[in-house]
């Protein structure tokens, strides 16, 4: 029997006040819908996402995530058309569920991002379950009525509920596991004769509960909290942060201020990593054991080896930093930067599509673009690789054990051979052979005592003017 996940994501999300569809708003860098899809366990063989508002954007995101290997199972989408309620959403997906040979359907919401993998796994293994939560303020939710044996008897939407029913604090969390055959039949009996004029999925769930027992399983409210506004988004992010940072603290990571570091769900931290306040790690990031991530550092889709020190305010994007590297403060590694073991990249150095081999150093004020820097080479302060001539990009290759003096420009394409020395202030426009000295410099003008004479002259002129 095939288990298929159905994720409802056609709603408009008006209260987000956004041009971005609600389910694409991020929590710690990953869109809400991606959180839901990534919580699907191995038992789920396929997922169907019901879309409508912002359909093009959501479908493009699904394609991109699949291409990056982020989705745990084959995922398709169905356009609901004008959304007429949660029941209507499932009706519109029925043909796709049939096509996938669904035996059991796990229904989740695309805007409920923090549902845990273990919870979805319990759903995927059961024949009839509704997730419920006990709320101090149940307003707005469907109220859950249970039979004497605890199984589901009824769900009454807030707007349809009488005062005694509104007093019930056990509410429907909107996540279910149901047998597809009975659910499909129940969908055919749905009507929209209710306070909201909608086709309620909840009516079909109760219909199924009349044929097979549907267990009511309690869940922590944080797991089932929906994102309907920017305030919700901030609250969900705070929950996610506490959960993730708590997990890593249990694994031996130090957070100097756990409330002030944003670590995404796809980040992996080694033992004895220290994360300073204001650090933000998003996407697929790996940090090796014993590494320090300094204050205000922003890392995206990057890998850092063990025992590296990333000093405050570095930005690292789609790059690799080897073990024992020393970075920043204020270093900027752009896409395709590779720093091998023990490289030093200091303040106000920007790199892009550049490899620095083991032990190379660029400590101050440089731009290294489309460049290879050999082992142990020292790049002086203020080196600029002129990689762009206004038409296309060119490569700079610098050998090993090279010494480049301060304030040089290397006009690419250009190669500096192993062990050469480039004098300070040079503009290098041709290849330099290994072992050579190269410098381009205007002749020095030196006039003895001239400074003092100039000062005297100036003084005399002022005196004359009175
Ligand atoms: C629903 C439940 C309610 C439960 C609550 C939990 C129904 C009738 N009610 O109410 O019992 O307490 O969730 O959060 O199901 N959606 C579509 N197409 C539609 C309508 C909705 O895809 O036509 C999607 C939304 O984008 C959202 C999800 O379904 O992701 C839930 O819809 P929402 O409007 O939030 O349902 P509620 O009224 O909150
Ligand atoms: Mg809702």
Short mmCIF file of N, CA and C in Angstrom, two decimals, residues 106-214:
data_model
loop_
_atom_site.label_atom_id
_atom_site.label_comp_id
_atom_site.label_asym_id
_atom_site.label_seq_id
_atom_site.Cartn_x
_atom_site.Cartn_y
_atom_site.Cartn_z
N UNK A 106 -1.20 11.12 3.78
CA UNK A 106 -0.80 11.96 4.92
C UNK A 106 -1.01 13.40 4.48
N UNK A 107 -1.91 14.10 5.15
CA UNK A 107 -2.25 15.46 4.73
C UNK A 107 -1.59 16.47 5.68
N UNK A 108 -0.83 17.39 5.11
CA UNK A 108 -0.13 18.42 5.89
C UNK A 108 -0.39 19.78 5.25
N UNK A 109 -0.07 20.83 5.99
CA UNK A 109 -0.22 22.18 5.45
C UNK A 109 1.15 22.76 5.11
N UNK A 110 1.23 23.42 3.98
CA UNK A 110 2.50 24.00 3.53
C UNK A 110 2.94 25.18 4.38
N UNK A 111 2.03 25.73 5.18
CA UNK A 111 2.39 26.88 6.00
C UNK A 111 2.54 26.51 7.48
N UNK A 112 2.74 25.21 7.73
CA UNK A 112 2.99 24.74 9.10
C UNK A 112 4.38 24.09 9.08
N UNK A 113 5.42 24.93 9.21
CA UNK A 113 6.77 24.46 8.87
C UNK A 113 7.48 23.62 9.92
N UNK A 114 7.06 23.71 11.18
CA UNK A 114 7.90 23.09 12.22
C UNK A 114 7.45 21.70 12.64
N UNK A 115 6.56 21.09 11.86
CA UNK A 115 6.17 19.73 12.18
C UNK A 115 7.43 18.85 12.09
N UNK A 116 7.61 18.00 13.11
CA UNK A 116 8.86 17.23 13.21
C UNK A 116 8.80 15.96 12.37
N UNK A 117 9.95 15.55 11.87
CA UNK A 117 10.03 14.33 11.06
C UNK A 117 9.45 13.13 11.82
N UNK A 118 9.73 13.06 13.12
CA UNK A 118 9.24 11.92 13.91
C UNK A 118 7.71 11.91 13.96
N UNK A 119 7.11 13.08 14.01
CA UNK A 119 5.65 13.17 14.04
C UNK A 119 5.06 12.72 12.71
N UNK A 120 5.66 13.19 11.62
CA UNK A 120 5.16 12.80 10.29
C UNK A 120 5.35 11.30 10.09
N UNK A 121 6.42 10.78 10.66
CA UNK A 121 6.66 9.34 10.54
C UNK A 121 5.56 8.54 11.26
N UNK A 122 5.15 9.02 12.43
CA UNK A 122 4.04 8.34 13.13
C UNK A 122 2.79 8.39 12.28
N UNK A 123 2.54 9.53 11.62
CA UNK A 123 1.37 9.64 10.73
C UNK A 123 1.49 8.62 9.60
N UNK A 124 2.69 8.56 9.01
CA UNK A 124 2.89 7.71 7.83
C UNK A 124 2.75 6.23 8.16
N UNK A 125 2.79 5.91 9.45
CA UNK A 125 2.69 4.50 9.84
C UNK A 125 1.32 4.14 10.39
N UNK A 126 0.38 5.12 10.36
CA UNK A 126 -0.92 4.80 10.97
C UNK A 126 -2.05 4.84 9.94
N UNK A 127 -3.13 4.15 10.28
CA UNK A 127 -4.23 4.02 9.33
C UNK A 127 -5.26 5.12 9.47
N UNK A 128 -5.33 5.74 10.61
CA UNK A 128 -6.29 6.83 10.79
C UNK A 128 -5.89 7.66 11.99
N UNK A 129 -5.34 8.85 11.77
CA UNK A 129 -4.92 9.72 12.87
C UNK A 129 -5.21 11.17 12.51
N UNK A 130 -5.61 11.93 13.52
CA UNK A 130 -5.69 13.38 13.39
C UNK A 130 -4.79 13.95 14.47
N UNK A 131 -3.96 14.93 14.13
CA UNK A 131 -3.13 15.58 15.14
C UNK A 131 -3.91 16.73 15.75
N UNK A 132 -3.95 16.73 17.08
CA UNK A 132 -4.68 17.77 17.80
C UNK A 132 -3.74 18.48 18.76
N UNK A 133 -4.17 19.63 19.23
CA UNK A 133 -3.38 20.30 20.27
C UNK A 133 -4.34 20.93 21.27
N UNK A 134 -3.86 21.06 22.49
CA UNK A 134 -4.66 21.69 23.54
C UNK A 134 -4.20 23.13 23.68
N UNK A 135 -5.14 24.06 23.45
CA UNK A 135 -4.79 25.48 23.41
C UNK A 135 -5.44 26.20 24.59
N UNK A 136 -4.70 27.17 25.16
CA UNK A 136 -5.34 28.02 26.17
C UNK A 136 -6.33 28.95 25.47
N UNK A 137 -5.97 29.38 24.25
CA UNK A 137 -6.89 30.20 23.46
C UNK A 137 -7.18 29.48 22.14
N UNK A 138 -8.28 28.73 22.08
CA UNK A 138 -8.57 27.93 20.89
C UNK A 138 -9.27 28.70 19.76
N UNK A 139 -9.49 30.00 19.94
CA UNK A 139 -10.27 30.77 18.97
C UNK A 139 -9.72 30.61 17.56
N UNK A 140 -10.64 30.43 16.60
CA UNK A 140 -10.25 30.35 15.20
C UNK A 140 -10.07 28.93 14.70
N UNK A 141 -9.76 28.01 15.61
CA UNK A 141 -9.50 26.62 15.20
C UNK A 141 -10.78 25.79 15.17
N UNK A 142 -10.71 24.65 14.48
CA UNK A 142 -11.78 23.66 14.54
C UNK A 142 -11.67 22.91 15.87
N UNK A 143 -12.81 22.74 16.56
CA UNK A 143 -12.77 22.04 17.85
C UNK A 143 -12.95 20.54 17.62
N UNK A 144 -12.19 19.77 18.42
CA UNK A 144 -12.21 18.31 18.28
C UNK A 144 -13.12 17.70 19.34
N UNK A 145 -14.09 16.90 18.89
CA UNK A 145 -14.97 16.17 19.81
C UNK A 145 -14.61 14.69 19.70
N UNK A 146 -14.39 14.05 20.86
CA UNK A 146 -13.95 12.64 20.86
C UNK A 146 -15.04 11.70 21.36
N UNK A 147 -14.98 10.46 20.87
CA UNK A 147 -15.88 9.42 21.36
C UNK A 147 -15.38 8.95 22.73
N UNK A 148 -16.18 8.11 23.37
CA UNK A 148 -15.80 7.60 24.69
C UNK A 148 -14.45 6.90 24.66
N UNK A 149 -14.12 6.24 23.53
CA UNK A 149 -12.83 5.54 23.44
C UNK A 149 -11.70 6.47 22.99
N UNK A 150 -11.98 7.74 22.90
CA UNK A 150 -10.93 8.71 22.56
C UNK A 150 -10.79 8.98 21.07
N UNK A 151 -11.39 8.13 20.23
CA UNK A 151 -11.24 8.37 18.78
C UNK A 151 -12.14 9.53 18.35
N UNK A 152 -11.91 9.96 17.13
CA UNK A 152 -12.58 11.17 16.63
C UNK A 152 -14.08 10.97 16.44
N UNK A 153 -14.85 11.92 16.98
CA UNK A 153 -16.30 11.91 16.76
C UNK A 153 -16.71 13.04 15.82
N UNK A 154 -16.19 14.24 16.06
CA UNK A 154 -16.58 15.38 15.23
C UNK A 154 -15.53 16.48 15.25
N UNK A 155 -15.51 17.31 14.20
CA UNK A 155 -14.70 18.53 14.18
C UNK A 155 -15.66 19.66 13.83
N UNK A 156 -15.69 20.65 14.68
CA UNK A 156 -16.60 21.78 14.43
C UNK A 156 -15.76 23.04 14.25
N UNK A 157 -15.86 23.66 13.09
CA UNK A 157 -15.10 24.88 12.83
C UNK A 157 -15.58 25.99 13.77
N UNK A 158 -14.65 26.85 14.15
CA UNK A 158 -14.96 27.90 15.12
C UNK A 158 -16.22 28.68 14.72
N UNK A 159 -16.29 29.05 13.44
CA UNK A 159 -17.41 29.89 12.99
C UNK A 159 -18.75 29.15 13.00
N UNK A 160 -18.69 27.82 13.00
CA UNK A 160 -19.93 27.04 13.03
C UNK A 160 -20.27 26.55 14.43
N UNK A 161 -19.39 26.85 15.40
CA UNK A 161 -19.54 26.23 16.73
C UNK A 161 -20.46 27.02 17.64
N UNK A 162 -21.22 26.28 18.46
CA UNK A 162 -22.06 26.88 19.50
C UNK A 162 -21.14 27.24 20.67
N UNK A 163 -21.67 28.02 21.61
CA UNK A 163 -20.85 28.42 22.77
C UNK A 163 -20.28 27.23 23.54
N UNK A 164 -21.10 26.20 23.86
CA UNK A 164 -20.51 25.06 24.60
C UNK A 164 -19.38 24.39 23.81
N UNK A 165 -19.51 24.28 22.48
CA UNK A 165 -18.45 23.66 21.67
C UNK A 165 -17.22 24.58 21.64
N UNK A 166 -17.44 25.89 21.58
CA UNK A 166 -16.31 26.82 21.57
C UNK A 166 -15.49 26.73 22.86
N UNK A 167 -16.11 26.22 23.93
CA UNK A 167 -15.39 26.08 25.21
C UNK A 167 -14.37 24.93 25.16
N UNK A 168 -14.49 24.05 24.16
CA UNK A 168 -13.53 22.94 24.02
C UNK A 168 -12.17 23.53 23.62
N UNK A 169 -11.14 23.09 24.34
CA UNK A 169 -9.82 23.66 24.05
C UNK A 169 -8.93 22.74 23.22
N UNK A 170 -9.45 21.54 22.95
CA UNK A 170 -8.70 20.62 22.09
C UNK A 170 -9.07 20.93 20.64
N UNK A 171 -8.05 21.31 19.85
CA UNK A 171 -8.35 21.76 18.49
C UNK A 171 -7.65 20.90 17.44
N UNK A 172 -8.20 20.99 16.24
CA UNK A 172 -7.66 20.25 15.10
C UNK A 172 -6.37 20.92 14.63
N UNK A 173 -5.30 20.18 14.56
CA UNK A 173 -4.03 20.73 14.10
C UNK A 173 -3.91 20.77 12.59
N UNK A 174 -4.85 20.17 11.87
CA UNK A 174 -4.85 20.25 10.40
C UNK A 174 -3.92 19.25 9.74
N UNK A 175 -3.44 18.24 10.48
CA UNK A 175 -2.58 17.21 9.88
C UNK A 175 -3.24 15.85 10.15
N UNK A 176 -3.27 15.02 9.12
CA UNK A 176 -4.02 13.76 9.21
C UNK A 176 -3.30 12.65 8.45
N UNK A 177 -3.59 11.40 8.87
CA UNK A 177 -3.26 10.23 8.05
C UNK A 177 -4.57 9.48 7.87
N UNK A 178 -4.94 9.21 6.61
CA UNK A 178 -6.24 8.59 6.35
C UNK A 178 -6.14 7.59 5.20
N UNK A 179 -6.98 6.54 5.25
CA UNK A 179 -7.00 5.60 4.12
C UNK A 179 -7.66 6.30 2.92
N UNK A 180 -6.99 6.18 1.76
CA UNK A 180 -7.44 6.97 0.61
C UNK A 180 -8.82 6.53 0.08
N UNK A 181 -9.09 5.24 0.08
CA UNK A 181 -10.39 4.77 -0.45
C UNK A 181 -11.58 5.43 0.27
N UNK A 182 -11.68 5.24 1.59
CA UNK A 182 -12.78 5.87 2.33
C UNK A 182 -12.78 7.41 2.23
N UNK A 183 -11.58 8.00 2.23
CA UNK A 183 -11.52 9.47 2.14
C UNK A 183 -12.05 9.93 0.78
N UNK A 184 -11.64 9.23 -0.26
CA UNK A 184 -12.08 9.59 -1.61
C UNK A 184 -13.61 9.54 -1.71
N UNK A 185 -14.18 8.47 -1.13
CA UNK A 185 -15.65 8.33 -1.14
C UNK A 185 -16.30 9.48 -0.36
N UNK A 186 -15.71 9.83 0.78
CA UNK A 186 -16.28 10.89 1.63
C UNK A 186 -16.24 12.25 0.93
N UNK A 187 -15.19 12.47 0.13
CA UNK A 187 -15.06 13.76 -0.57
C UNK A 187 -16.25 13.97 -1.52
N UNK A 188 -16.75 12.84 -2.08
CA UNK A 188 -17.88 12.91 -2.99
C UNK A 188 -19.17 13.34 -2.29
N UNK A 189 -19.18 13.25 -0.97
CA UNK A 189 -20.40 13.61 -0.22
C UNK A 189 -20.30 15.00 0.41
N UNK A 190 -19.19 15.72 0.13
CA UNK A 190 -19.01 17.04 0.77
C UNK A 190 -20.01 18.07 0.26
N UNK A 191 -20.42 18.97 1.14
CA UNK A 191 -21.20 20.13 0.69
C UNK A 191 -20.59 21.37 1.35
N UNK A 192 -20.97 22.53 0.85
CA UNK A 192 -20.42 23.76 1.41
C UNK A 192 -21.47 24.53 2.22
N UNK A 193 -22.43 23.79 2.75
CA UNK A 193 -23.47 24.44 3.54
C UNK A 193 -23.02 24.72 4.96
N UNK A 194 -22.09 25.67 5.11
CA UNK A 194 -21.60 26.02 6.45
C UNK A 194 -21.35 27.52 6.52
N UNK A 195 -20.88 27.96 7.67
CA UNK A 195 -20.75 29.40 7.94
C UNK A 195 -19.85 30.10 6.93
N UNK A 196 -18.87 29.37 6.37
CA UNK A 196 -17.91 30.01 5.47
C UNK A 196 -18.18 29.70 3.99
N UNK A 197 -19.21 28.88 3.73
CA UNK A 197 -19.52 28.52 2.34
C UNK A 197 -18.37 27.78 1.68
N UNK A 198 -17.59 27.01 2.47
CA UNK A 198 -16.43 26.30 1.94
C UNK A 198 -16.64 24.79 1.99
N UNK A 199 -15.91 24.08 1.16
CA UNK A 199 -15.87 22.62 1.28
C UNK A 199 -14.81 22.28 2.31
N UNK A 200 -15.26 21.85 3.48
CA UNK A 200 -14.35 21.57 4.60
C UNK A 200 -13.78 20.16 4.49
N UNK A 201 -12.47 20.05 4.51
CA UNK A 201 -11.84 18.73 4.60
C UNK A 201 -12.26 18.04 5.90
N UNK A 202 -12.44 18.84 6.94
CA UNK A 202 -12.79 18.29 8.25
C UNK A 202 -14.08 17.47 8.20
N UNK A 203 -15.03 17.88 7.35
CA UNK A 203 -16.28 17.10 7.22
C UNK A 203 -15.98 15.71 6.66
N UNK A 204 -15.07 15.66 5.70
CA UNK A 204 -14.71 14.36 5.11
C UNK A 204 -13.96 13.50 6.12
N UNK A 205 -13.12 14.14 6.94
CA UNK A 205 -12.37 13.39 7.96
C UNK A 205 -13.34 12.75 8.95
N UNK A 206 -14.35 13.51 9.36
CA UNK A 206 -15.34 13.00 10.31
C UNK A 206 -16.15 11.88 9.66
N UNK A 207 -16.47 12.03 8.38
CA UNK A 207 -17.17 11.00 7.61
C UNK A 207 -16.36 9.69 7.64
N UNK A 208 -15.05 9.80 7.37
CA UNK A 208 -14.17 8.61 7.41
C UNK A 208 -14.18 8.01 8.82
N UNK A 209 -14.16 8.89 9.83
CA UNK A 209 -14.13 8.41 11.23
C UNK A 209 -15.39 7.63 11.58
N UNK A 210 -16.43 7.80 10.79
CA UNK A 210 -17.65 7.02 10.99
C UNK A 210 -17.50 5.58 10.50
N UNK A 211 -16.48 5.35 9.66
CA UNK A 211 -16.29 4.00 9.10
C UNK A 211 -15.11 3.27 9.71
N UNK A 212 -13.98 4.01 9.87
CA UNK A 212 -12.79 3.41 10.49
C UNK A 212 -12.39 4.32 11.66
N UNK A 213 -11.86 3.74 12.75
CA UNK A 213 -11.49 4.62 13.86
C UNK A 213 -10.35 5.57 13.47
N UNK A 214 -10.51 6.83 13.81
CA UNK A 214 -9.45 7.83 13.58
C UNK A 214 -8.97 8.28 14.95
#
